Amino acid sequence: VSTATNIAQKKFDNCIMNASGVWCSDENELTELDRSEASSFVTKSGTLQPRKGNPQPRYFPTSLGSINSMGLPNQGLDYYLEVVNRLQQRKPHKNYFVSCTGFNVQEDISLLKKVAVSGFTGVVELNLSCPNVPGKPQTGYDFETVDNILKTVFKSYKGPLGVKLPPYFDIVHFNQMAQILNKYPLAYVNSVNSIGNGLYIDDTQEQVVIKPKNGFGGIGGDYIKPTALANVHAFYQRLNPDIQIIGTGGIKNGRDIFEHILCGASMVQVGTALMKEGPDIFARLTRELKAIMRDKGYEKIADFKGKLQYIE
Ligand SMILES: O=C(O)c1[nH]c(=O)[nH]c(=O)c1Cl
């Protein structure tokens, strides 16, 4: 059986990789991902200038997942472009993803211009869904701004580009977002980012567990899998077929990956579980997915991608 896939007409020999923000903040972490069974990696979202991010503690793992309010700490887009462009010199090289995010549309344009002149030949992921920069609203929940960003970006950036979206919770919002997204030549949509502004409490100390925002942070892990699957399938049903779906959220075993692909995902990304288990997780996940495919008689992921059945 093969777990290979294609994104933006690029071949990946495995449909499993990291989620932006996890195990991808510097060259060391990116090299560890590159050596793992993951078929690619995506960098931490790079901004125009490096950022320290929010005060610690700003990440906390729980038995069912995680809460984070990192605040976009990163080395700056230039750093990630330098690392990735060096890795992509090797023969053969994998196809890589670089994530970036600006604080307004002009910054997004500047970021993509940097990518264009850098000689990067991979795929850009524009993060529209960081929930943890105090005072900055979730771009992904401001539909007019999303429309304006994509209109402006696609005037100047001609390379393969996907967007990372927050989770939506209303059918009308799926419809409205799909209507906007279908206007643009997107390579893919990546659903979902963490569920923003959750709250986890340590009841022995009667206290929150992260410092920023009085303990409010993005939720990942088991808590969000139903929401992630719904967003993957909702966009799979609504987007024109040349906009692919990357499924992120609640993946920690082969069954979770199988379900994301059943919902329409062409690639899946792992966040919270990767943070807990490290890059060895990709060998385990690949083994588990292949075992499921063998049991069910599927040879390639196209045999079951998007084939979720409803109850008539
Ligand atoms: O606080 C963060 O850095 C962060 N945390 C998230 O859970 N998602 C994001 O997109 C970002 Cl940018």
Coordinates of C-alpha atoms and ligand atoms in Angstrom, one line a residue:
V1 CA 0.0 0.0 0.0
S2 CA 1.1 3.6 -0.6
T3 CA 0.4 6.6 1.6
A4 CA 1.8 9.0 -1.1
T5 CA -0.1 12.1 -2.1
N6 CA 0.2 15.3 -4.2
I7 CA -0.3 18.9 -3.2
A8 CA 0.0 21.8 -5.6
Q9 CA 1.2 19.3 -8.3
K10 CA 4.1 18.3 -6.1
K11 CA 4.7 14.7 -5.1
F12 CA 5.0 13.6 -1.4
D13 CA 5.8 10.0 -0.7
N14 CA 3.7 10.2 2.6
C15 CA 0.5 12.1 3.4
I16 CA 1.7 12.9 6.9
M17 CA 3.7 15.9 8.2
N18 CA 3.9 18.4 11.0
A19 CA 1.5 21.3 11.7
S20 CA 3.0 24.8 11.6
G21 CA 4.2 25.9 15.1
V22 CA 5.1 22.4 16.3
W23 CA 8.8 21.2 16.2
C24 CA 9.6 23.7 13.5
S25 CA 10.9 26.9 15.1
D26 CA 14.6 26.6 14.2
E27 CA 17.0 24.8 12.0
N28 CA 17.6 22.0 14.5
E29 CA 13.9 21.1 14.8
L30 CA 13.4 21.4 11.0
T31 CA 16.3 19.0 10.4
E32 CA 14.8 16.5 12.8
L33 CA 11.6 16.6 10.9
D34 CA 13.5 16.3 7.6
R35 CA 15.1 13.1 8.9
S36 CA 11.8 11.6 10.1
E37 CA 9.2 9.6 8.2
A38 CA 7.2 12.8 7.6
S39 CA 7.1 13.5 3.9
S40 CA 7.7 17.2 4.3
F41 CA 7.6 20.0 6.9
V42 CA 6.1 23.4 7.3
T43 CA 8.0 26.1 9.2
K44 CA 6.7 28.1 12.2
S45 CA 4.8 31.1 10.7
G46 CA 7.5 33.6 9.8
T47 CA 6.8 37.4 10.3
L48 CA 8.7 40.3 8.8
Q49 CA 10.7 40.7 11.9
P50 CA 11.7 38.1 14.5
R51 CA 9.4 37.9 17.5
K52 CA 10.0 36.8 21.1
G53 CA 6.3 36.0 21.6
N54 CA 4.3 35.9 24.8
P55 CA 5.7 35.4 28.3
Q56 CA 6.0 31.8 29.6
P57 CA 4.4 29.5 30.6
R58 CA 2.7 29.7 27.3
Y59 CA 2.2 26.0 26.3
F60 CA 0.6 23.3 28.5
P61 CA 0.0 19.7 27.6
T62 CA -3.1 18.0 29.1
S63 CA -4.2 14.3 29.0
L64 CA -6.6 15.1 26.2
G65 CA -4.6 17.7 24.2
S66 CA -2.9 21.1 24.7
I67 CA -3.5 24.8 25.3
N68 CA -1.1 27.4 23.9
S69 CA -0.7 31.2 23.8
M70 CA 2.7 31.4 22.2
G71 CA 2.2 34.8 20.6
L72 CA 3.9 34.0 17.3
P73 CA 7.5 33.6 18.5
N74 CA 9.6 33.1 15.4
Q75 CA 13.0 33.8 13.9
G76 CA 11.5 35.9 11.1
L77 CA 10.7 34.8 7.6
D78 CA 14.2 35.5 6.2
Y79 CA 15.6 32.9 8.6
Y80 CA 13.2 30.2 7.5
L81 CA 13.7 30.9 3.8
E82 CA 17.5 30.6 4.3
V83 CA 17.2 27.3 6.0
V84 CA 14.6 25.8 3.6
N85 CA 16.4 27.1 0.5
R86 CA 19.6 25.4 1.7
L87 CA 17.8 22.1 2.4
Q88 CA 16.2 22.2 -1.0
Q89 CA 19.6 22.5 -2.7
R90 CA 20.3 18.8 -1.9
K91 CA 19.5 16.1 -4.5
P92 CA 17.0 14.7 -4.2
H93 CA 15.2 17.1 -1.9
K94 CA 11.7 17.0 -0.5
N95 CA 9.1 19.6 -1.3
Y96 CA 8.8 22.0 1.7
F97 CA 6.2 24.4 3.1
V98 CA 7.0 27.8 4.5
S99 CA 4.4 29.4 6.7
C100 CA 4.1 33.2 7.0
T101 CA 1.8 35.7 8.5
G102 CA 1.6 39.5 8.4
F103 CA -0.3 41.9 10.7
N104 CA -2.0 43.6 7.7
V105 CA -2.4 43.0 4.0
Q106 CA 0.7 45.2 3.1
E107 CA 2.8 42.9 5.4
D108 CA 1.4 39.9 3.7
I109 CA 2.4 41.3 0.3
S110 CA 5.9 42.1 1.6
L111 CA 6.3 38.6 3.0
L112 CA 5.3 36.9 -0.3
K113 CA 7.6 39.2 -2.2
K114 CA 10.5 38.0 0.0
V115 CA 9.4 34.4 -0.8
A116 CA 9.3 35.1 -4.5
V117 CA 12.8 36.7 -4.7
S118 CA 14.3 34.0 -2.4
G119 CA 14.2 31.2 -5.0
F120 CA 12.0 29.1 -2.8
T121 CA 10.3 26.4 -5.0
G122 CA 8.0 24.9 -2.4
V123 CA 4.6 25.8 -1.2
V124 CA 3.6 28.9 0.9
E125 CA 1.1 28.6 3.7
L126 CA -0.4 32.0 4.6
N127 CA -1.6 31.7 8.2
L128 CA -4.9 33.6 8.7
S129 CA -5.7 32.1 12.0
C130 CA -3.3 32.9 14.9
P131 CA -5.5 33.3 17.9
N132 CA -2.9 34.5 20.4
V133 CA -1.6 38.0 19.5
P134 CA -3.2 40.2 22.1
G135 CA -5.3 42.9 20.5
K136 CA -5.2 41.3 17.0
P137 CA -8.5 39.7 16.0
Q138 CA -8.5 36.3 14.1
T139 CA -8.2 37.3 10.5
G140 CA -10.0 34.1 9.5
Y141 CA -13.1 35.3 11.2
D142 CA -13.1 38.6 9.3
F143 CA -14.5 37.5 5.9
E144 CA -14.2 40.8 4.2
T145 CA -10.5 41.1 5.2
V146 CA -9.8 37.5 4.1
D147 CA -11.4 38.4 0.7
N148 CA -9.3 41.5 0.4
I149 CA -6.1 39.7 1.4
L150 CA -6.6 37.0 -1.2
K151 CA -7.6 39.5 -3.9
T152 CA -4.4 41.5 -3.2
V153 CA -2.1 38.6 -2.7
F154 CA -3.0 36.8 -5.9
K155 CA -2.4 40.0 -7.9
S156 CA 1.3 39.7 -7.1
Y157 CA 2.2 36.2 -5.9
K158 CA 2.2 33.6 -8.6
G159 CA 3.6 30.5 -6.8
P160 CA 1.6 27.7 -5.1
L161 CA -0.2 29.1 -2.0
G162 CA -2.4 27.7 0.7
V163 CA -4.2 29.3 3.6
K164 CA -4.4 28.1 7.3
L165 CA -7.8 28.7 8.6
P166 CA -9.4 28.8 12.1
P167 CA -12.2 26.3 12.8
Y168 CA -15.7 27.5 11.8
F169 CA -18.8 26.4 13.7
D170 CA -21.7 27.5 11.6
I171 CA -23.0 26.1 8.3
V172 CA -23.6 29.6 7.0
H173 CA -19.9 30.5 7.7
F174 CA -18.8 27.4 5.8
N175 CA -20.9 28.6 2.9
Q176 CA -19.6 32.2 3.1
M177 CA -16.0 31.2 3.4
A178 CA -16.2 28.7 0.6
Q179 CA -17.7 31.3 -1.7
I180 CA -14.8 33.6 -1.0
L181 CA -12.1 30.9 -1.3
N182 CA -13.5 29.6 -4.6
K183 CA -12.8 32.9 -6.2
Y184 CA -9.0 32.4 -5.9
P185 CA -6.4 30.0 -7.4
L186 CA -5.5 28.5 -4.0
A187 CA -3.4 25.3 -4.0
Y188 CA -5.1 24.3 -0.8
V189 CA -7.0 25.2 2.4
N190 CA -5.6 23.9 5.7
S191 CA -8.3 23.3 8.3
V192 CA -8.1 23.7 11.3
N193 CA -5.9 25.8 13.5
S194 CA -6.4 25.5 17.2
I195 CA -9.8 26.4 18.7
G196 CA -9.1 29.9 19.9
N197 CA -9.4 31.2 23.5
G198 CA -10.1 28.1 25.5
L199 CA -9.4 27.9 29.2
Y200 CA -7.7 25.1 31.1
I201 CA -7.7 25.1 34.9
D202 CA -5.4 23.4 37.5
D203 CA -8.0 22.8 40.1
T204 CA -5.5 21.9 42.9
Q205 CA -3.9 25.3 42.6
E206 CA -7.2 26.9 41.5
Q207 CA -5.3 28.6 38.8
V208 CA -4.9 28.8 35.0
V209 CA -1.9 27.0 33.5
I210 CA -0.5 29.5 31.0
K211 CA 0.5 33.1 31.7
P212 CA -0.6 35.2 28.7
K213 CA -4.2 36.4 28.3
N214 CA -5.2 35.3 31.9
G215 CA -4.8 31.7 30.8
F216 CA -6.8 31.9 27.5
G217 CA -5.3 30.0 24.6
G218 CA -5.7 27.9 21.5
I219 CA -6.9 24.4 22.2
G220 CA -5.5 21.3 20.3
G221 CA -5.6 17.5 20.5
D222 CA -8.5 15.2 21.2
Y223 CA -10.8 18.1 22.1
I224 CA -10.8 19.4 18.6
K225 CA -11.0 16.3 16.3
P226 CA -14.8 16.5 15.7
T227 CA -14.4 20.1 14.8
A228 CA -11.4 19.5 12.6
L229 CA -13.2 16.6 10.7
A230 CA -16.2 18.8 10.1
N231 CA -14.2 21.7 8.7
V232 CA -12.2 19.3 6.4
H233 CA -15.4 17.8 5.1
A234 CA -17.4 21.0 4.9
F235 CA -14.7 22.6 2.7
Y236 CA -14.2 19.4 0.7
Q237 CA -18.0 19.4 -0.1
R238 CA -17.9 23.2 -1.0
L239 CA -14.6 24.0 -2.6
N240 CA -13.9 23.5 -6.3
P241 CA -11.9 20.3 -6.7
D242 CA -8.6 22.0 -7.7
I243 CA -8.4 23.5 -4.2
Q244 CA -7.2 20.6 -2.1
I245 CA -7.7 20.2 1.7
I246 CA -5.0 19.7 4.3
G247 CA -6.5 18.2 7.4
T248 CA -5.1 19.3 10.8
G249 CA -6.5 18.7 14.3
G250 CA -6.8 15.9 16.7
I251 CA -4.5 13.4 14.9
K252 CA -2.7 11.0 17.2
N253 CA -3.1 7.6 15.5
G254 CA -3.7 5.9 12.1
R255 CA -7.5 5.9 12.6
D256 CA -7.5 9.7 13.0
I257 CA -5.6 10.1 9.7
F258 CA -7.9 7.6 8.0
E259 CA -10.9 9.7 9.1
H260 CA -9.4 13.0 7.9
I261 CA -8.8 11.4 4.5
L262 CA -12.3 9.9 4.4
C263 CA -13.5 13.5 5.0
G264 CA -11.5 14.7 2.0
A265 CA -8.0 15.6 3.2
S266 CA -5.1 15.1 0.7
M267 CA -2.5 15.6 3.4
V268 CA -2.7 15.6 7.2
Q269 CA -0.7 17.6 9.7
V270 CA 0.1 16.6 13.3
G271 CA 0.5 19.2 16.1
T272 CA -0.2 18.3 19.7
A273 CA 0.7 14.6 19.4
L274 CA 4.0 15.5 17.7
M275 CA 4.7 17.9 20.5
K276 CA 4.2 15.1 23.0
E277 CA 5.8 12.2 21.1
G278 CA 8.5 13.8 18.9
P279 CA 9.3 13.1 15.3
D280 CA 9.4 9.3 15.8
I281 CA 5.6 9.6 15.8
F282 CA 5.6 9.8 12.0
A283 CA 6.9 6.2 11.7
R284 CA 4.2 5.0 14.1
L285 CA 1.4 6.9 12.3
T286 CA 2.5 5.7 8.9
R287 CA 2.6 2.1 10.1
E288 CA -0.9 2.4 11.6
L289 CA -2.4 4.0 8.5
K290 CA -0.9 1.3 6.3
A291 CA -2.3 -1.4 8.5
I292 CA -5.8 0.1 8.3
M293 CA -5.5 0.4 4.5
R294 CA -4.4 -3.2 4.2
D295 CA -7.2 -4.4 6.4
K296 CA -9.7 -2.5 4.2
G297 CA -8.1 -3.4 0.9
Y298 CA -7.1 0.1 -0.1
E299 CA -3.9 0.5 -2.1
K300 CA -3.6 4.2 -2.2
I301 CA -5.3 7.1 -0.4
A302 CA -7.3 8.1 -3.6
D303 CA -9.2 4.8 -3.0
F304 CA -11.0 6.3 0.0
K305 CA -10.3 10.0 0.0
G306 CA -13.6 11.9 0.4
K307 CA -15.6 8.7 0.4
L308 CA -17.3 9.4 3.8
Q309 CA -20.8 7.9 3.6
Y310 CA -24.0 9.5 4.9
I311 CA -27.0 7.7 6.3
E312 CA -29.7 7.6 3.7
Ligands
LIG1 O1 0.5 31.6 19.4 C1 1.0 31.2 18.4 O2 2.1 31.4 18.0 C2 0.0 30.3 17.5 N1 -0.7 29.4 18.2 C3 -1.7 28.6 17.5 O3 -2.3 27.7 18.1 N2 -1.9 28.8 16.2 C4 -1.2 29.8 15.5 O4 -1.4 29.9 14.3 C5 -0.2 30.6 16.2 CL1 0.7 31.7 15.3

